[in-house]
């Protein structure tokens, strides 16, 4: 196992993955979004549905990683504020 797979397997039950998942800002789906009207013209219903489903799932996955990254950054910020101030507010 490599990378994130190894880190996930090594986690103890109910422990968070303490890392940022590297996602560069930008549109990962340029080909899809710039050709959406062509996808609508695909005659094969199952193939058209698979294109749309795959795009939606991939977009949702990236959005989830972005949200997790943001929560991780906020957690780290508060953690270091607590370490610096030992404030009960930051500890909670």
PDB file of C-alpha atoms in Angstrom, residues 7-8 10 22-24 29 32 37 40-41 44-45 51 55 64 67-68 70-72 74 76 79 81 84 86 91:
ATOM      1  CA  UNK A   7      -2.479   5.961   6.204  1.00  0.00           C
ATOM      2  CA  UNK A   8      -6.151   4.985   6.214  1.00  0.00           C
ATOM      3  CA  UNK A  10      -3.063   2.392   9.860  1.00  0.00           C
ATOM      4  CA  UNK A  22      -3.651  17.888  -2.100  1.00  0.00           C
ATOM      5  CA  UNK A  23      -6.174  19.461  -4.458  1.00  0.00           C
ATOM      6  CA  UNK A  24      -5.083  22.269  -6.721  1.00  0.00           C
ATOM      7  CA  UNK A  29     -13.786  18.867 -15.539  1.00  0.00           C
ATOM      8  CA  UNK A  32     -17.117  17.719 -19.462  1.00  0.00           C
ATOM      9  CA  UNK A  37     -24.471  19.954 -24.764  1.00  0.00           C
ATOM     10  CA  UNK A  40     -26.956  15.482 -23.983  1.00  0.00           C
ATOM     11  CA  UNK A  41     -26.956  14.356 -27.624  1.00  0.00           C
ATOM     12  CA  UNK A  44     -27.441   5.630 -25.803  1.00  0.00           C
ATOM     13  CA  UNK A  45     -29.345   6.421 -22.604  1.00  0.00           C
ATOM     14  CA  UNK A  51     -21.146  10.087 -18.155  1.00  0.00           C
ATOM     15  CA  UNK A  55     -18.977  13.408 -13.412  1.00  0.00           C
ATOM     16  CA  UNK A  64     -15.779  16.566  -0.001  1.00  0.00           C
ATOM     17  CA  UNK A  67     -14.465  20.630   2.791  1.00  0.00           C
ATOM     18  CA  UNK A  68     -12.367  18.159   4.821  1.00  0.00           C
ATOM     19  CA  UNK A  70     -10.939  23.366   5.240  1.00  0.00           C
ATOM     20  CA  UNK A  71     -12.081  21.695   8.466  1.00  0.00           C
ATOM     21  CA  UNK A  72      -8.575  20.312   8.987  1.00  0.00           C
ATOM     22  CA  UNK A  74      -9.517  25.268  11.054  1.00  0.00           C
ATOM     23  CA  UNK A  76      -5.045  23.042  13.203  1.00  0.00           C
ATOM     24  CA  UNK A  79      -5.096  23.621  18.131  1.00  0.00           C
ATOM     25  CA  UNK A  81      -4.003  28.798  19.375  1.00  0.00           C
ATOM     26  CA  UNK A  84       0.010  29.152  22.465  1.00  0.00           C
ATOM     27  CA  UNK A  86      -3.726  27.475  26.901  1.00  0.00           C
ATOM     28  CA  UNK A  91      -9.236  23.752  24.281  1.00  0.00           C
TER      29      UNK A  91
END
